[in-house]
């Protein structure tokens, strides 16, 4: 590939990236053959159909950022949100994300492994925040919603993980009114209330 085209490619990723869609590449003069050549030369890496990153940029991206950028509507959820907020010492085996239950289930990237949970739009939006992570911002449930999600799935992780998360939550900024509001929405008040009462 000639030098001017490579310069154009780098400019595109600098302005639109670090993850770029095939549609954007084609709009900037990179046809399917050019994309295949860039893949063969290890200049680009395909994260999943239609999503590309420059190979020298990939190490700068976290698994959560890759999942968030390649799955429409993805919000960091469950153990991934707990790890993000440092509410747990558990290292998730995959990236847990939540998406709205509209349309076809999104296709995850080839890597990292992703666990996708679907919620009705009202529950999907509950506690959603944007984390200013660089170079890719990530949607993540807030600390209160994350406690409730751990309570909802405590049988998968064990009570020790839930207790650790609640104890850590209470040691930092806390909003018990909001936590109980979310707990009512997610039907977990009866699970978390005894722990909050004992620890608060």
C-alpha positions as a Markdown table, in Angstrom:
| # | Residue | x | y | z |
|---|---|---|---|---|
| 1 | Unk | 0.0 | 0.0 | 0.0 |
| 2 | Unk | 1.3 | 3.4 | -1.0 |
| 3 | Unk | 2.4 | 5.9 | 1.7 |
| 4 | Unk | -0.4 | 8.4 | 1.1 |
| 5 | Unk | -3.1 | 5.7 | 1.5 |
| 6 | Unk | -1.4 | 4.5 | 4.7 |
| 7 | Unk | -1.4 | 8.1 | 6.0 |
| 8 | Unk | -5.1 | 8.4 | 5.1 |
| 9 | Unk | -5.8 | 5.2 | 7.0 |
| 10 | Unk | -4.0 | 6.4 | 10.1 |
| 11 | Unk | -5.9 | 9.7 | 10.0 |
| 12 | Unk | -9.2 | 7.9 | 9.7 |
| 13 | Unk | -8.5 | 5.8 | 12.8 |
| 14 | Unk | -7.2 | 8.9 | 14.7 |
| 15 | Unk | -10.4 | 10.8 | 13.9 |
| 16 | Unk | -13.0 | 8.0 | 14.1 |
| 17 | Unk | -11.3 | 5.2 | 16.0 |
| 18 | Unk | -9.8 | 3.3 | 17.6 |
| 19 | Unk | -12.4 | 0.9 | 16.3 |
| 20 | Unk | -13.7 | 1.6 | 12.8 |
| 21 | Unk | -16.6 | 0.0 | 10.9 |
| 22 | Unk | -16.1 | -1.3 | 7.3 |
| 23 | Unk | -18.6 | 1.3 | 6.1 |
| 24 | Unk | -16.3 | 4.0 | 7.3 |
| 25 | Unk | -13.3 | 2.4 | 5.6 |
| 26 | Unk | -15.2 | 2.2 | 2.3 |
| 27 | Unk | -16.3 | 5.8 | 2.6 |
| 28 | Unk | -12.6 | 6.8 | 2.8 |
| 29 | Unk | -11.6 | 4.8 | -0.3 |
| 30 | Unk | -10.7 | 1.4 | 1.2 |
| 31 | Unk | -12.6 | -1.2 | -0.7 |
| 32 | Unk | -12.9 | -4.9 | 0.2 |
| 33 | Unk | -9.7 | -5.8 | -1.5 |
| 34 | Unk | -7.8 | -3.1 | 0.3 |
| 35 | Unk | -9.2 | -4.2 | 3.6 |
| 36 | Unk | -8.2 | -7.8 | 2.9 |
| 37 | Unk | -4.7 | -6.7 | 2.1 |
| 38 | Unk | -4.4 | -4.7 | 5.3 |
| 39 | Unk | -5.6 | -7.8 | 7.2 |
| 40 | Unk | -3.1 | -10.0 | 5.5 |
| 41 | Unk | -0.3 | -7.6 | 6.3 |
| 42 | Unk | -1.4 | -7.5 | 10.0 |
| 43 | Unk | -2.0 | -3.7 | 9.7 |
| 44 | Unk | -5.6 | -4.2 | 10.7 |
| 45 | Unk | -7.3 | -6.8 | 12.9 |
| 46 | Unk | -10.9 | -7.8 | 12.4 |
| 47 | Unk | -12.7 | -7.9 | 15.8 |
| 48 | Unk | -15.8 | -9.2 | 14.2 |
| 49 | Unk | -17.6 | -8.8 | 10.9 |
| 50 | Unk | -17.5 | -5.1 | 10.0 |
| 51 | Unk | -15.3 | -4.0 | 13.0 |
| 52 | Unk | -11.6 | -3.3 | 12.6 |
| 53 | Unk | -8.8 | -1.9 | 14.8 |
| 54 | Unk | -5.2 | -1.1 | 13.9 |
| 55 | Unk | -2.9 | -3.9 | 15.2 |
| 56 | Unk | -0.6 | -1.5 | 17.1 |
| 57 | Unk | -3.6 | 0.0 | 18.9 |
| 58 | Unk | -5.2 | -3.3 | 20.0 |
| 59 | Unk | -3.0 | -3.7 | 23.2 |
| 60 | Unk | -4.3 | -0.3 | 24.4 |
| 61 | Unk | -7.9 | -1.6 | 24.5 |
| 62 | Unk | -9.4 | -3.4 | 27.5 |
| 63 | Unk | -11.7 | -6.4 | 26.9 |
| 64 | Unk | -14.5 | -4.3 | 28.2 |
| 65 | Unk | -13.8 | -1.5 | 25.6 |
| 66 | Unk | -13.8 | -4.0 | 22.8 |
| 67 | Unk | -17.1 | -5.5 | 23.9 |
| 68 | Unk | -18.7 | -2.1 | 24.4 |
| 69 | Unk | -17.5 | -0.8 | 21.0 |
| 70 | Unk | -18.6 | -3.9 | 19.0 |
| 71 | Unk | -22.0 | -4.7 | 20.6 |
| 72 | Unk | -24.8 | -2.3 | 20.1 |
| 73 | Unk | -26.4 | -1.1 | 23.3 |
| 74 | Unk | -23.9 | -3.0 | 25.5 |
| 75 | Unk | -23.6 | -1.9 | 29.2 |
| 76 | Unk | -21.1 | -3.5 | 31.5 |
| 77 | Unk | -23.0 | -5.7 | 33.9 |
| 78 | Unk | -22.8 | -8.1 | 36.8 |
| 79 | Unk | -19.3 | -9.2 | 37.6 |
| 80 | Unk | -17.7 | -7.0 | 35.0 |
| 81 | Unk | -19.4 | -3.9 | 36.5 |
| 82 | Unk | -18.5 | -5.1 | 40.0 |
| 83 | Unk | -14.8 | -5.4 | 38.9 |
| 84 | Unk | -15.0 | -2.0 | 37.2 |
| 85 | Unk | -16.2 | -0.3 | 40.4 |
| 86 | Unk | -13.7 | -2.4 | 42.5 |
| 87 | Unk | -16.6 | -3.9 | 44.5 |
| 88 | Unk | -15.1 | -7.4 | 44.1 |
| 89 | Unk | -11.7 | -9.1 | 44.0 |
| 90 | Unk | -13.2 | -11.7 | 41.6 |
| 91 | Unk | -11.7 | -11.6 | 38.1 |
| 92 | Unk | -14.5 | -12.3 | 35.6 |
| 93 | Unk | -13.9 | -15.1 | 33.2 |
| 94 | Unk | -15.6 | -13.1 | 30.4 |
| 95 | Unk | -17.0 | -9.7 | 29.8 |
| 96 | Unk | -20.6 | -9.5 | 31.1 |
| 97 | Unk | -22.8 | -7.0 | 29.2 |
| 98 | Unk | -26.5 | -6.2 | 29.1 |
| 99 | Unk | -28.4 | -5.2 | 26.0 |
| 100 | Unk | -32.0 | -4.3 | 25.3 |
| 101 | Unk | -34.2 | -7.2 | 24.3 |
| 102 | Unk | -35.1 | -5.7 | 20.9 |
| 103 | Unk | -34.4 | -7.4 | 17.6 |
| 104 | Unk | -31.8 | -10.0 | 17.0 |
| 105 | Unk | -29.3 | -11.0 | 19.7 |
| 106 | Unk | -26.0 | -9.1 | 18.8 |
| 107 | Unk | -23.1 | -11.1 | 17.6 |
| 108 | Unk | -20.2 | -10.9 | 20.1 |
| 109 | Unk | -16.6 | -10.3 | 18.9 |
| 110 | Unk | -14.3 | -13.2 | 18.3 |
| 111 | Unk | -12.3 | -12.1 | 21.3 |
| 112 | Unk | -12.8 | -11.4 | 24.3 |
| 113 | Unk | -15.4 | -14.0 | 25.4 |
| 114 | Unk | -18.7 | -12.1 | 26.1 |
| 115 | Unk | -21.8 | -13.1 | 28.1 |
| 116 | Unk | -24.8 | -11.2 | 26.9 |
| 117 | Unk | -27.9 | -10.7 | 29.0 |
| 118 | Unk | -31.1 | -9.1 | 27.6 |
| 119 | Unk | -33.4 | -6.8 | 29.5 |
| 120 | Unk | -36.6 | -4.9 | 28.7 |
| 121 | Unk | -35.7 | -1.3 | 27.8 |
| 122 | Unk | -36.8 | 0.1 | 31.2 |
| 123 | Unk | -34.6 | -2.3 | 33.2 |
| 124 | Unk | -31.7 | -2.0 | 30.6 |
| 125 | Unk | -31.7 | 1.8 | 31.2 |
| 126 | Unk | -31.8 | 1.5 | 35.0 |
| 127 | Unk | -28.6 | 2.8 | 36.6 |
| 128 | Unk | -26.8 | 3.1 | 33.2 |
| 129 | Unk | -23.9 | 5.6 | 33.3 |
| 130 | Unk | -21.0 | 6.4 | 30.9 |
| 131 | Unk | -17.5 | 5.9 | 32.1 |
| 132 | Unk | -14.9 | 8.2 | 30.6 |
| 133 | Unk | -12.4 | 5.4 | 29.9 |
| 134 | Unk | -9.8 | 6.1 | 27.2 |
| 135 | Unk | -9.5 | 5.6 | 24.3 |
| 136 | Unk | -13.1 | 4.2 | 24.2 |
| 137 | Unk | -15.8 | 5.3 | 26.6 |
| 138 | Unk | -17.8 | 2.4 | 28.2 |
| 139 | Unk | -21.4 | 2.3 | 29.4 |
| 140 | Unk | -21.5 | 0.7 | 32.8 |
| 141 | Unk | -24.2 | 0.2 | 35.5 |
| 142 | Unk | -23.6 | 2.3 | 38.5 |
| 143 | Unk | -22.6 | 0.9 | 41.9 |
| 144 | Unk | -26.2 | 0.6 | 43.2 |
| 145 | Unk | -27.4 | -1.2 | 40.2 |
| 146 | Unk | -24.4 | -3.5 | 40.3 |
| 147 | Unk | -25.1 | -4.5 | 43.9 |
| 148 | Unk | -28.6 | -5.5 | 42.9 |
| 149 | Unk | -27.4 | -7.5 | 39.9 |
| 150 | Unk | -25.1 | -9.4 | 42.1 |
| 151 | Unk | -27.9 | -10.1 | 44.5 |
| 152 | Unk | -30.1 | -11.2 | 41.6 |
| 153 | Unk | -27.5 | -13.8 | 40.6 |
| 154 | Unk | -25.9 | -14.5 | 44.0 |
| 155 | Unk | -26.3 | -18.3 | 43.5 |
| 156 | Unk | -23.9 | -18.1 | 40.6 |
| 157 | Unk | -21.2 | -16.3 | 42.5 |
| 158 | Unk | -21.9 | -17.3 | 46.1 |
| 159 | Unk | -22.9 | -15.2 | 49.1 |
| 160 | Unk | -19.3 | -14.4 | 49.9 |
| 161 | Unk | -19.0 | -12.3 | 46.7 |
| 162 | Unk | -22.2 | -10.5 | 47.4 |
| 163 | Unk | -21.2 | -9.8 | 51.0 |
| 164 | Unk | -17.8 | -8.5 | 49.9 |
| 165 | Unk | -19.5 | -6.2 | 47.3 |
| 166 | Unk | -22.0 | -4.8 | 49.8 |
| 167 | Unk | -19.3 | -4.2 | 52.5 |
| 168 | Unk | -17.1 | -2.4 | 49.9 |
| 169 | Unk | -20.0 | -0.4 | 48.7 |
| 170 | Unk | -20.8 | 0.8 | 52.2 |
| 171 | Unk | -17.2 | 1.9 | 52.7 |
| 172 | Unk | -17.4 | 4.3 | 49.7 |
| 173 | Unk | -19.9 | 6.8 | 48.4 |
| 174 | Unk | -23.3 | 5.3 | 49.0 |
| 175 | Unk | -26.9 | 6.2 | 48.2 |
| 176 | Unk | -29.1 | 3.8 | 50.1 |
| 177 | Unk | -32.3 | 5.4 | 48.9 |
| 178 | Unk | -31.3 | 4.8 | 45.3 |
| 179 | Unk | -30.1 | 1.3 | 46.2 |
| 180 | Unk | -33.4 | 0.3 | 47.7 |
| 181 | Unk | -35.2 | 1.9 | 44.7 |
| 182 | Unk | -33.3 | -0.3 | 42.3 |
| 183 | Unk | -33.7 | -3.3 | 44.6 |
| 184 | Unk | -37.5 | -2.9 | 44.4 |
| 185 | Unk | -37.3 | -2.6 | 40.6 |
| 186 | Unk | -35.2 | -5.7 | 40.4 |
| 187 | Unk | -37.1 | -7.6 | 43.1 |
| 188 | Unk | -34.0 | -8.1 | 45.4 |
| 189 | Unk | -34.9 | -6.0 | 48.4 |
| 190 | Unk | -35.5 | -9.1 | 50.5 |
| 191 | Unk | -32.0 | -10.4 | 49.6 |
| 192 | Unk | -29.9 | -7.3 | 50.3 |
| 193 | Unk | -31.9 | -5.7 | 53.2 |
| 194 | Unk | -30.6 | -8.1 | 55.9 |
| 195 | Unk | -26.9 | -7.5 | 54.9 |
| 196 | Unk | -27.4 | -3.7 | 54.7 |
| 197 | Unk | -29.1 | -3.7 | 58.1 |
| 198 | Unk | -26.3 | -5.8 | 59.6 |
| 199 | Unk | -23.4 | -3.8 | 58.1 |
| 200 | Unk | -24.8 | -0.2 | 57.9 |
